Each structure stands twice: as C-alpha cells, then as structure tokens.
CSV table of C-alpha atoms and ligand atoms in Angstrom, one decimal:
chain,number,residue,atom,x,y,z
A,1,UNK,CA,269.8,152.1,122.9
A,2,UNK,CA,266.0,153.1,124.2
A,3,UNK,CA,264.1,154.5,121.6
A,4,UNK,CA,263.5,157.5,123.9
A,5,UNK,CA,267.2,158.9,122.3
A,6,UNK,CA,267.5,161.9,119.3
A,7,UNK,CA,268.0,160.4,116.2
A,8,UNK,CA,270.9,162.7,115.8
A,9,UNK,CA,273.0,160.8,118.5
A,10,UNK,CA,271.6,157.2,117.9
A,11,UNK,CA,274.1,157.4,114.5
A,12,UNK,CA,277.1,158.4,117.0
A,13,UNK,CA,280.0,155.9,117.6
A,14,UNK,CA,281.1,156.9,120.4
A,15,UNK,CA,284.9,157.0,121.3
A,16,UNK,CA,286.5,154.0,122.1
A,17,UNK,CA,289.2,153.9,124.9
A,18,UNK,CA,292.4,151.7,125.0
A,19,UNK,CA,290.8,148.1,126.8
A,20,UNK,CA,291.2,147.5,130.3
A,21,UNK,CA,290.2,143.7,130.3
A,22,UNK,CA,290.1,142.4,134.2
A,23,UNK,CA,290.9,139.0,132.6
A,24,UNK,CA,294.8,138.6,134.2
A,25,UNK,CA,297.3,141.0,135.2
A,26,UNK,CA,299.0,142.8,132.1
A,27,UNK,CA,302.1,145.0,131.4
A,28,UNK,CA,299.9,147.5,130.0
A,29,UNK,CA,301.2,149.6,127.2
A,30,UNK,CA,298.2,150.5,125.3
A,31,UNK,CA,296.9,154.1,127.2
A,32,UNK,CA,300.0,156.4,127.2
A,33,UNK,CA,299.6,157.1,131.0
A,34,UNK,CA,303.0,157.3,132.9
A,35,UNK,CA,304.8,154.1,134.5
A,36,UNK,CA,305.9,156.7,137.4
A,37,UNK,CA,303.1,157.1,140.3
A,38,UNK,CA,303.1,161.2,141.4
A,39,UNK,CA,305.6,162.4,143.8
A,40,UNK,CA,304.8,161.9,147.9
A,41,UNK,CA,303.9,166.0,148.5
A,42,UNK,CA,300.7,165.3,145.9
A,43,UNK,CA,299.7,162.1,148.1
A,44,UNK,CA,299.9,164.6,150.9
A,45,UNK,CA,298.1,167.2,149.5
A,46,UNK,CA,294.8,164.8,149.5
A,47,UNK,CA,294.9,164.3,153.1
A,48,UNK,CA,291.8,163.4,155.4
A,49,UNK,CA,291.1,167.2,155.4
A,50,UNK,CA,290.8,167.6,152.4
A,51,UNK,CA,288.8,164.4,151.9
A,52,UNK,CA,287.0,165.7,154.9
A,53,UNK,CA,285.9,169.0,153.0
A,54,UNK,CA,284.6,167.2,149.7
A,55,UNK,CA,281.4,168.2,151.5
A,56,UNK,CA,282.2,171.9,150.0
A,57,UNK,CA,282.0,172.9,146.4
A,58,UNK,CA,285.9,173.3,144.5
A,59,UNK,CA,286.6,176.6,143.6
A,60,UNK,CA,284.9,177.1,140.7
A,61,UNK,CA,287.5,179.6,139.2
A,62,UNK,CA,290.6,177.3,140.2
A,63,UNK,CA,292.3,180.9,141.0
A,64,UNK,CA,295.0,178.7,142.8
A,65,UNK,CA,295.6,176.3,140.2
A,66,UNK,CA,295.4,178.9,137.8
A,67,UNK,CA,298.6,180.8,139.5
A,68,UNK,CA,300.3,178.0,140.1
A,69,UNK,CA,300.2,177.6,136.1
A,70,UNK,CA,301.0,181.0,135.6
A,71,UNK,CA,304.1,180.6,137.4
A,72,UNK,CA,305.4,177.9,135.9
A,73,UNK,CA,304.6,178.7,132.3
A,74,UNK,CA,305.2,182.4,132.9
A,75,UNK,CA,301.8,183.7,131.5
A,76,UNK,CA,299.0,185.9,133.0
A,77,UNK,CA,296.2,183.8,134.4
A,78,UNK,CA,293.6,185.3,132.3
A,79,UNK,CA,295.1,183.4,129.8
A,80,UNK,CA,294.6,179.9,130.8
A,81,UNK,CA,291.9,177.8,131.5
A,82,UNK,CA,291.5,174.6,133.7
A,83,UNK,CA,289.3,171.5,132.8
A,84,UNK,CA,288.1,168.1,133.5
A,85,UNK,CA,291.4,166.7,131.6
A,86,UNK,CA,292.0,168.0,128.1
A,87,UNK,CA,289.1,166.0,126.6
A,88,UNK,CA,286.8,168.6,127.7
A,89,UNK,CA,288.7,171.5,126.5
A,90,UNK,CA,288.2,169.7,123.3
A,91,UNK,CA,284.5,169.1,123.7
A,92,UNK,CA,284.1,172.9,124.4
A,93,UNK,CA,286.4,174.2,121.7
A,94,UNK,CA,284.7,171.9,119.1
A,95,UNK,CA,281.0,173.1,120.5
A,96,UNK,CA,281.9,176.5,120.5
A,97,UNK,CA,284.5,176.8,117.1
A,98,UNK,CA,283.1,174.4,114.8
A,99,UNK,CA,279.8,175.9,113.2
A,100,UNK,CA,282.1,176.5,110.1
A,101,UNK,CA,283.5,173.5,110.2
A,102,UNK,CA,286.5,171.6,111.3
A,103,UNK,CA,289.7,170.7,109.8
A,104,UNK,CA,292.1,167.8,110.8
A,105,UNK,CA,294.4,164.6,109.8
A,106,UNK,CA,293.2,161.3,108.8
A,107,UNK,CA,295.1,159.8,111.2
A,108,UNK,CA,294.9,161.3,114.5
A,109,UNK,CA,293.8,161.3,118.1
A,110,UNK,CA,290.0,159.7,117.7
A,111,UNK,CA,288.3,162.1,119.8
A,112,UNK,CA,288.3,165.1,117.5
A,113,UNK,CA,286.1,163.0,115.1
A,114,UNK,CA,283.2,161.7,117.7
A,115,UNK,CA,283.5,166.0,118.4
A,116,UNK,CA,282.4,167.2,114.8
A,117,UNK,CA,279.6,164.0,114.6
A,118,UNK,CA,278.2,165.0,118.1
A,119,UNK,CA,278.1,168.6,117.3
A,120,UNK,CA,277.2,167.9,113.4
A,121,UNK,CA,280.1,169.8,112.0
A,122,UNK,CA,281.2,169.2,108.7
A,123,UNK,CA,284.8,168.1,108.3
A,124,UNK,CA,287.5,168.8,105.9
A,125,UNK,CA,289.6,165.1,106.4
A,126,UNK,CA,293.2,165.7,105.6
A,127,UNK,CA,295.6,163.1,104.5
A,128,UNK,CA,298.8,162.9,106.3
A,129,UNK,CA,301.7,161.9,104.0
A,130,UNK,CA,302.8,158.5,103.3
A,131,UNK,CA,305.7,158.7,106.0
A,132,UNK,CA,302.7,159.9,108.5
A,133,UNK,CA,303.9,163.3,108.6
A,134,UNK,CA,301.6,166.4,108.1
A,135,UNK,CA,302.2,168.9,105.5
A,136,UNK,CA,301.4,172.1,107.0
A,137,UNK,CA,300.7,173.5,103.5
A,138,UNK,CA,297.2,171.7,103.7
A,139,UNK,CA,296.0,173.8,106.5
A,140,UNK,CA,296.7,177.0,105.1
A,141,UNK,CA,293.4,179.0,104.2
A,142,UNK,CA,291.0,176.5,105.6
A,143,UNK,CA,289.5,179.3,107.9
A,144,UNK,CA,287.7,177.2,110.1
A,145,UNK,CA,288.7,175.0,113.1
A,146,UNK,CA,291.8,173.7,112.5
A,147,UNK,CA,293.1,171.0,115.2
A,148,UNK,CA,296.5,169.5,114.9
A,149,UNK,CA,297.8,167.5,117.7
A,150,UNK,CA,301.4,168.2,117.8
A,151,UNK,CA,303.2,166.0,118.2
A,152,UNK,CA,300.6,164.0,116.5
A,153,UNK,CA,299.3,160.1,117.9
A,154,UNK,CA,299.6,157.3,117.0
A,155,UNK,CA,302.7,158.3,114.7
A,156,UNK,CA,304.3,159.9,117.4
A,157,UNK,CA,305.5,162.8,114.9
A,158,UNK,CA,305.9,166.5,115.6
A,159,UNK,CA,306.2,169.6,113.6
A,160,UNK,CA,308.4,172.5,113.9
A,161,UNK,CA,306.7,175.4,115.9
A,162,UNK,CA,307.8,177.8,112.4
A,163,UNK,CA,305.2,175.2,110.6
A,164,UNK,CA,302.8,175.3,113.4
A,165,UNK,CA,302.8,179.9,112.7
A,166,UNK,CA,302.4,179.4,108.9
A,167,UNK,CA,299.2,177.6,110.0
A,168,UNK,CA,298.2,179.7,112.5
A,169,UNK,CA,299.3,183.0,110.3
A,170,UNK,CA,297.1,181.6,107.7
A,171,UNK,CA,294.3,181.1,108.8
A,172,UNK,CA,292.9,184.8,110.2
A,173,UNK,CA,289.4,183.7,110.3
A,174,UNK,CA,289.7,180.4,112.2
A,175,UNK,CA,290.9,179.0,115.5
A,176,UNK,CA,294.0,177.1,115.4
A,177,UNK,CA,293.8,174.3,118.3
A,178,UNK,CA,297.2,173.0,119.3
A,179,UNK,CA,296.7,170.0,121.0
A,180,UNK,CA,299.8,169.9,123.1
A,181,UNK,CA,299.6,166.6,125.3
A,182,UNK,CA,302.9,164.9,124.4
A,183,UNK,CA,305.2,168.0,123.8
A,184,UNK,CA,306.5,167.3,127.5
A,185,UNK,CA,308.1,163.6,125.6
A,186,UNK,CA,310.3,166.5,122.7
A,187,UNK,CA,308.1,168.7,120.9
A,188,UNK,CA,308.2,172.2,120.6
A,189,UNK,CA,305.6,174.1,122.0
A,190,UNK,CA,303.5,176.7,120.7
A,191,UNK,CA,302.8,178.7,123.9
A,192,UNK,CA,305.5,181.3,123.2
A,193,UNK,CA,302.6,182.5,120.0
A,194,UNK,CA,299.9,183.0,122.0
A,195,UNK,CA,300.0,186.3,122.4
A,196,UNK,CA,301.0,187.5,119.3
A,197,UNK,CA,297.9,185.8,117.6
A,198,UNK,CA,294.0,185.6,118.9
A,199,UNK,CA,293.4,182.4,116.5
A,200,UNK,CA,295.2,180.0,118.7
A,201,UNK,CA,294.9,178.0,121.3
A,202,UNK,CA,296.9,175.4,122.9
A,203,UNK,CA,295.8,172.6,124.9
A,204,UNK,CA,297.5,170.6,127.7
A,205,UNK,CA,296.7,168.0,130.3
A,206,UNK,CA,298.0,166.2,133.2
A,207,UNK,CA,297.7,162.5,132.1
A,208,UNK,CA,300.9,162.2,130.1
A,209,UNK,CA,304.1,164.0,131.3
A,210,UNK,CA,302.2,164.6,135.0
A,211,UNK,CA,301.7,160.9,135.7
A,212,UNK,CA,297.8,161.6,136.7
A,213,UNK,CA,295.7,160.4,134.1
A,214,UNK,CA,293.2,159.5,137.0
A,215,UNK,CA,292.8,163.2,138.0
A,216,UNK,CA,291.3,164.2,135.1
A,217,UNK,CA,293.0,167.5,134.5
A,218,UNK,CA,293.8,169.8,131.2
A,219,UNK,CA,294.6,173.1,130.7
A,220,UNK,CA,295.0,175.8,127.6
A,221,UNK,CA,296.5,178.7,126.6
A,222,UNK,CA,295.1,181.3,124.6
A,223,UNK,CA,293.7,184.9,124.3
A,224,UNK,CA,291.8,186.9,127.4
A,225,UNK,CA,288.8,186.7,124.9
A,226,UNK,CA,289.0,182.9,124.2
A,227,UNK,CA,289.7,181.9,127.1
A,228,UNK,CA,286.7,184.1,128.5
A,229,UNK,CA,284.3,182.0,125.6
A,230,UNK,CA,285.5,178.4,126.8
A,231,UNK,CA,284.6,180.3,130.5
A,232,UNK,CA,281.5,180.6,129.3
A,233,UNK,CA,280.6,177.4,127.9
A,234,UNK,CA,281.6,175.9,131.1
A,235,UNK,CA,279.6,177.9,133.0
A,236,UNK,CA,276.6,177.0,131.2
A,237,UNK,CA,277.7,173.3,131.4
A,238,UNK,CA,279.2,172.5,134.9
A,239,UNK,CA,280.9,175.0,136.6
A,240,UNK,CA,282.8,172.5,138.9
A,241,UNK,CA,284.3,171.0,136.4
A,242,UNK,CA,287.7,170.7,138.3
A,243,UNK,CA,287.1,168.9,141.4
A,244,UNK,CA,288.4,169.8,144.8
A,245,UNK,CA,291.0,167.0,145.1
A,246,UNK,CA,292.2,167.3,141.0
A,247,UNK,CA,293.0,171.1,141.9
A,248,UNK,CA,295.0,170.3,145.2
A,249,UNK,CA,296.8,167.3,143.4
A,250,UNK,CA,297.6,169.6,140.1
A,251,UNK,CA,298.9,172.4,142.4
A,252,UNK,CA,301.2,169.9,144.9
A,253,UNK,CA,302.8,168.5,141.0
A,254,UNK,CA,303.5,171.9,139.7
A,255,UNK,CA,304.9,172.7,143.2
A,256,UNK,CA,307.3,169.6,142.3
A,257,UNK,CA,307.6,170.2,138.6
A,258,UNK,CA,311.7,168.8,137.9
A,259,UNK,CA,310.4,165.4,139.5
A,260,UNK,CA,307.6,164.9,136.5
A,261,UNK,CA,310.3,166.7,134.0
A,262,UNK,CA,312.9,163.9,134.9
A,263,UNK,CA,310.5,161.5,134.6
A,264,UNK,CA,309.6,162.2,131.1
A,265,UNK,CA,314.1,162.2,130.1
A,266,UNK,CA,313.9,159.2,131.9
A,267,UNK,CA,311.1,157.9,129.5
A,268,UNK,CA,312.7,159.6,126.4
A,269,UNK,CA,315.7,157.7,127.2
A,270,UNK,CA,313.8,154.2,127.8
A,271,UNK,CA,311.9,155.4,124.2
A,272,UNK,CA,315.4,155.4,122.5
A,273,UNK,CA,316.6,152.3,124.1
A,274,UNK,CA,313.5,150.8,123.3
A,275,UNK,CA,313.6,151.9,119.2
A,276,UNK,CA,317.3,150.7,118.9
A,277,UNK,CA,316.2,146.8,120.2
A,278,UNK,CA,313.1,146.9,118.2
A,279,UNK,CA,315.2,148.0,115.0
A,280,UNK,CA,318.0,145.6,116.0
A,281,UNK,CA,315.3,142.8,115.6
A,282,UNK,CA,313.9,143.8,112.1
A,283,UNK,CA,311.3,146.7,113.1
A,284,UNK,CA,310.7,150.3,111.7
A,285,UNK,CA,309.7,153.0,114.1
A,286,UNK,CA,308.8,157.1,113.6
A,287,UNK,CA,310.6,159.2,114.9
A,288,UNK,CA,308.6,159.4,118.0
A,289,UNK,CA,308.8,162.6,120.4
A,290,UNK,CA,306.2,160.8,122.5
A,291,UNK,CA,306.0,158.5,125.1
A,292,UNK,CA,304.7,155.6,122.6
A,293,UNK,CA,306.5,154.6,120.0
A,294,UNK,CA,305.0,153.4,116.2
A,295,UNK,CA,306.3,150.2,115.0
A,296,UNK,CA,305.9,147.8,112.4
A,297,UNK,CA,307.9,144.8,111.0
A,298,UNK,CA,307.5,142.8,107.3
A,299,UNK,CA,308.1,140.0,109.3
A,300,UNK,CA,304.6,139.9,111.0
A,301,UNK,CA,301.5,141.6,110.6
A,302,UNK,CA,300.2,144.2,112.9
A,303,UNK,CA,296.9,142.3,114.5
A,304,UNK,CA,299.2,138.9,115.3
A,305,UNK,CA,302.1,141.1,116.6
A,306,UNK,CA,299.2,142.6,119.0
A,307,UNK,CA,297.7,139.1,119.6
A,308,UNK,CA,300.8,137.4,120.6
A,309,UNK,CA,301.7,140.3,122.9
A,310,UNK,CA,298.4,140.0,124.4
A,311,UNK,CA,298.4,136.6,124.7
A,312,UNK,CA,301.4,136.8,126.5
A,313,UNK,CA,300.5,139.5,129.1
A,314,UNK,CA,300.8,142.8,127.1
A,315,UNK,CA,298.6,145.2,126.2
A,316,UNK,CA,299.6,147.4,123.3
A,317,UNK,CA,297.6,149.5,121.2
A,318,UNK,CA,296.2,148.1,117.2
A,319,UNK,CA,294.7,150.4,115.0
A,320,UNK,CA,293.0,148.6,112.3
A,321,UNK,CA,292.5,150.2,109.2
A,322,UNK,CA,294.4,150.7,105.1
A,323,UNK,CA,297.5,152.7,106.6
A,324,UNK,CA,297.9,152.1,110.1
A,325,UNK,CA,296.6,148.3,110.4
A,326,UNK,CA,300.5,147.2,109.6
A,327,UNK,CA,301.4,149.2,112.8
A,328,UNK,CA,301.4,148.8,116.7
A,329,UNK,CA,301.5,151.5,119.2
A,330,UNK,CA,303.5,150.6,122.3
A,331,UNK,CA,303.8,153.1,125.1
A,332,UNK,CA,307.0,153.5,126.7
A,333,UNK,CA,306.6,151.8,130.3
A,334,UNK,CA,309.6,151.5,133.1
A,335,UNK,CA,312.8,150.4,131.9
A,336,UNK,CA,311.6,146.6,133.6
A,337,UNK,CA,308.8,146.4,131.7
A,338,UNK,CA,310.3,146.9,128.0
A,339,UNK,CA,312.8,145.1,129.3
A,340,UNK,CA,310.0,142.5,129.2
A,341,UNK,CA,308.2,143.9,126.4
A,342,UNK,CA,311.7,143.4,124.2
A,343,UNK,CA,312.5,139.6,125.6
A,344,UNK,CA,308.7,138.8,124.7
A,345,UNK,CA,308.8,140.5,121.2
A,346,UNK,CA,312.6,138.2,120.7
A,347,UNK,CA,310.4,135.1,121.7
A,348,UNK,CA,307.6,136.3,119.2
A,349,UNK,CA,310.1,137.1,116.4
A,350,UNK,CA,311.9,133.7,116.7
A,351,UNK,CA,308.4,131.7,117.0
A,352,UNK,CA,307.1,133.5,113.8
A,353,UNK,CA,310.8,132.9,111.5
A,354,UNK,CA,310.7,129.1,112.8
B,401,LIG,C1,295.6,161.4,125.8
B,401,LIG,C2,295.2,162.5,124.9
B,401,LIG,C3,294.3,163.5,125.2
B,401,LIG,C4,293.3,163.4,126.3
B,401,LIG,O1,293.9,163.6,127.5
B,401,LIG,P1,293.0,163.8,128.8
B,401,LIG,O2,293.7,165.0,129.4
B,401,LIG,O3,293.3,162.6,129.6
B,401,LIG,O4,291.6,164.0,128.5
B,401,LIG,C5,294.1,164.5,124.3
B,401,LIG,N1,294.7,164.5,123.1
B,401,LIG,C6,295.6,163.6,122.8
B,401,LIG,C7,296.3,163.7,121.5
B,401,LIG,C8,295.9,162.5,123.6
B,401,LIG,O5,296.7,161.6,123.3
C-alpha cells in the first residue's frame, strides 16, 4: 500500500473471493456459480453487432432489461433496479442506509462486513443459533439497516417469508435488505411484500440460478422512492453500470427463463443425491435450499477434508474460524462431477479410518 492512501481505508481488509489457483485443472466447487453454460439464444444475442456497437454507450436506464424483468416477476418497472451484479446493489444500499448503522449475522455472506468498515458504519453482530439458524426475534426493533441473506451462506439455511414480515413489520424506521441470491435453489421469496411495506428491499442477481456469474448482473425490488435513492447513487457513481453486452445477455435468459428454472431442479436434485452419499459415509449436512451444501464429519477435520480434496483436484470452499472451521462448503456441480466429488471423498474417508 503507497502511503499516498486515507488512513481510513489502509485498516480495510478487503473481501476475499473463492481462489482461482492456475496451478492444474480443478473440479471447482468453491464459487457457487452454475455447472450449466447459458442457453444458445444468449450466445446469439452477443453477436458481432452487438460486439460491433460496444463503441456506443448501454442504455443507461436498462428500460429493456428492466421490462423484461417486469414481465417475468409481474411488477411495475419503477420498482426494480439493475446493477453491476448484486455486489453493487449492496455497496449502494450500505452507502446510502447505513449512517444508523447496520445489523446482520455472524456468519454470513463476507461482503456485508467489508460494506459497514468501508463506509465506517457501526454494526450490531448477531449470533446465529447453534444449528446456524437465525432467530428472527433478534432483528426486531433494531431500526437500522438490517441485511439478512435468505437463504443465508455458507449454512445454506432459509427462513420462512412470515419470519422474514415480523422483521420487516418491525422495524418502521429501517431498511430491511433481503438478499435473495439463492432463493431460485428453494427459498421463499419476499418479492410478494414489497409493496405493502417501504422498508424493504430485495436483492437478486444473475450469477446463481442464471448461470452468468461472468456478466456481472443483479437486480432489486423495492419501493418507487427507494428504488429512485439507489438511482441516484448510481448516477452520481457510474451511470453505465450495466454494460451493453450484460443487458442483451440478461434479456435473451429471461426470454428463456424454464431453461435456467430446470437447471436449478436439476441441481436441487443433484443437492439431495449429493446429501444422502455424504450422510451415507458418516457426514452431517444443513438443510440446504442452495446450490452448496454445508458439511462436516467427526471423522476428519474441516482444513484436511479441504486439503485432501484440493490435493486431489477439488476446490471446495473452508471457512476457518470457532463455529464454522469444522465445516466445508461444496457447491453442487453436474451430476459427473459429484459423482467424482463423492468417489474422491470414499477414497479420503477410507485413507483417514486406515
Ligand atoms: C454470490 C452472492 C452475492 C453476489 O453476487 P453477484 O451478483 O455475483 O455480485 C451476493 N450475496 C450472496 C449471499 C451471494 O452468495
């Protein structure tokens, strides 16, 4: 770091994404993007054309995009907004919601926490419980911004969209961010409250369920006036946030919807399959409505479980740390590879009992 830097960012730790080592060629399991490439009418829609016309600026208000959200989630345009993939709906709800300070798990996605240090929000750090569930009774009356990913990562869990209203009911005086990017993988969704309250706002994104991580595209829904706010901020930040190949490859996939829908049965059912082998060999798992799954086993600890598997060509994700270091997080890949995820973890188990 130069010494040129504000002393208020020099103390950051920055987020840290899943590795990407160049080293060999791995089964990777350890991002949550989709095994399944996007359908052949979104490779058309970036055709030399369109590669042709990156000389233009993108629409800047992604009116196109935003209908073709509209119509599949059957709410007005005004309220949703379009971003440089969900991370930055979260950078601008924490910049423009957090000056009374932010509420949210100990054990969630990393990102919200980097947020409230850039930003210098204060934080109210709530436990989950034991099992890694949240008890919404801890969010009630907090009155600031409250962020919840539901279903939650790494555990995988999700609450019940009546839980999700309590919290939203009350708290009158702050935002309420759902952050929505699994509920594709068997959540429930809390896009049906959005217009019966003006303290929520729920936030999606294209990596996951829509199999284009690489895109870089989010979206939220919320009230006219918060959605004109998080307008604001990125007019004041970059204003072609959404570039003009992301917003023709998000409008081709919503065009083709059921594909990415089947995809993400196909990867609950691979999810199951996948917690009934690892169970069968002496693992627990959550009950994950994800498209990772949250294991551990007595039988080995977490950091040689993720050694071994990275020693032997798969990536998974280790969280070090009191209550999650006994854990792995393994996204669900195709059915091949956790076919060869499962033969590898048999080969482990055996090597570690002998
Ligand atoms: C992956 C993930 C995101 C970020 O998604 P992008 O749209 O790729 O920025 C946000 N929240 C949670 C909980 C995630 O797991």
């Amino acid at each position: 770091m130069s010494r040129f830097l504000g002393d208020r960012l020099k103390a950051i730790e920055a987020y840290v994404p899943g590795e990407q080592p160049r080293d060999r060629k791995y089964i990777k399991l350890n991002t949550n993007e989709s095994p399944y490439g996007p359908p052949d009418n979104v490779v058309e829609a970036i055709n030399s054309q369109e590669i042709y016309d990156l000389r233009l600026y993108g629409d800047p208000e992604c009116r196109e995009l935003k209908d073709a959200l509209s119509r599949i989630y059957g709410i007005d345009r005004s309220k949703i907004f379009v971003s440089n993939g969900s991370d930055e709906v979260l950078n601008f709800s924490f910049m423009a919601y957090g000056h009374k300070g932010a509420s949210f798990a100990d054990i969630t996605y990393g990102f919200y926490s980097v947020f409230a240090e850039l930003y210098g929000i204060d934080t109210d750090i709530i436990p989950l419980k034991e099992d890694f569930s949240i008890d919404p009774s801890d969010y009630y009356g907090k009155n600031n911004l409250v962020v919840i990913a539901n279903p939650n990562a790494p555990s995988g869990l999700f609450m019940p969209l009546s839980s999700v209203e309590e919290i939203v009911k009350s708290n009158p005086e702050g935002l309420v961010l759902i952050d929505e990017a699994y509920v594709d993988f068997g959540g429930e969704s809390a896009l049906s409250l959005v217009d019966d309250y003006e303290n929520l706002l729920v936030v999606r994104t294209f990596s996951k369920s829509r199999s284009m991580a690489g895109a870089r595209l989010g979206f939220a829904f919320g009230n006219a006036a918060l959605i004109s706010d998080l307008e604001k901020i990125k007019y004041s930040t970059n204003p072609y946030n959404v570039n003009r190949l992301t917003q023709r490859a998000g409008i081709a996939a919503l065009e083709n919807d059921k594909y990415f829908m089947d995809n993400c049965q196909r990867i609950i059912n691979t999810r199951e399959l996948v917690i009934k082998r690892l169970k069968a060999l002496g693992f627990e798992a959550t009950d994950s409505r994800t498209n990772f799954v949250f294991v551990t086993s007595e039988r080995i600890e977490g950091s040689v479980y993720y050694k071994m598997l990275r020693e032997r060509g798969i990536l998974v994700r280790y969280f070090p740390g009191e209550r999650t270091g006994a854990y792995n997080r393994i996204t669900i890949g195709s059915e091949e590879e956790m076919n060869t995820f499962i033969r590898i973890t048999e080969e482990i188990m055996e090597e570690v009992s002998a």
